[in-house]
């Protein structure tokens, strides 16, 4: 389970990096920008949740 969570955390952080880089690109309109920002925040929340579960498993 710990390996699975470590993998999910790494994958999610990579996706956050990709979306953060996408901020620098022309997103076309404000709706695309907002969707991108919402996705980043959702993924950050996932990382926090994965890390919390991982901490409980280690305890």
Tab-separated table of C-alpha atoms in Angstrom:
chain	number	residue	atom	x	y	z
A	1	UNK	CA	0.000	0.000	0.000
A	2	UNK	CA	2.848	2.374	0.840
A	3	UNK	CA	4.448	1.853	-2.579
A	4	UNK	CA	1.108	2.488	-4.264
A	5	UNK	CA	0.643	5.768	-2.369
A	6	UNK	CA	4.212	6.870	-3.094
A	7	UNK	CA	3.595	6.229	-6.787
A	8	UNK	CA	0.278	8.124	-6.748
A	9	UNK	CA	1.911	11.081	-4.973
A	10	UNK	CA	4.712	11.207	-7.545
A	11	UNK	CA	2.295	10.960	-10.483
A	12	UNK	CA	0.035	13.645	-9.064
A	13	UNK	CA	2.943	16.010	-8.428
A	14	UNK	CA	4.096	15.525	-12.038
A	15	UNK	CA	0.619	16.446	-13.256
A	16	UNK	CA	0.635	19.541	-11.029
A	17	UNK	CA	3.985	20.538	-12.555
A	18	UNK	CA	2.586	20.032	-16.060
A	19	UNK	CA	-0.479	22.154	-15.336
A	20	UNK	CA	1.614	24.823	-13.625
A	21	UNK	CA	3.813	25.016	-16.719
A	22	UNK	CA	0.660	25.288	-18.806
A	23	UNK	CA	-0.092	28.576	-17.018
A	24	UNK	CA	2.694	30.125	-19.079
A	25	UNK	CA	0.975	29.156	-22.336
A	26	UNK	CA	-1.880	30.940	-24.009
A	27	UNK	CA	-4.952	29.151	-22.634
A	28	UNK	CA	-7.322	30.812	-25.077
A	29	UNK	CA	-9.785	32.313	-22.652
A	30	UNK	CA	-10.525	32.792	-18.993
A	31	UNK	CA	-12.636	29.624	-18.772
A	32	UNK	CA	-9.651	27.479	-19.741
A	33	UNK	CA	-7.507	29.344	-17.218
A	34	UNK	CA	-10.055	28.783	-14.449
A	35	UNK	CA	-10.428	25.094	-15.324
A	36	UNK	CA	-6.641	24.725	-15.220
A	37	UNK	CA	-6.454	26.412	-11.802
A	38	UNK	CA	-9.274	24.258	-10.422
A	39	UNK	CA	-7.511	21.125	-11.640
A	40	UNK	CA	-4.283	22.235	-9.931
A	41	UNK	CA	-6.111	22.809	-6.640
A	42	UNK	CA	-7.914	19.464	-6.888
A	43	UNK	CA	-4.615	17.675	-7.455
A	44	UNK	CA	-2.965	19.492	-4.548
A	45	UNK	CA	-5.798	18.285	-2.322
A	46	UNK	CA	-5.222	14.732	-3.558
A	47	UNK	CA	-1.542	14.954	-2.630
A	48	UNK	CA	-2.464	16.137	0.870
A	49	UNK	CA	-4.917	13.245	1.227
A	50	UNK	CA	-2.405	10.661	-0.037
A	51	UNK	CA	0.264	12.003	2.312
A	52	UNK	CA	-2.153	11.911	5.243
A	53	UNK	CA	-3.041	8.281	4.579
A	54	UNK	CA	0.638	7.455	4.187
A	55	UNK	CA	1.424	9.042	7.568
A	56	UNK	CA	-1.314	6.971	9.222
A	57	UNK	CA	0.075	3.797	7.666
A	58	UNK	CA	3.564	4.549	8.943
A	59	UNK	CA	2.319	5.254	12.480
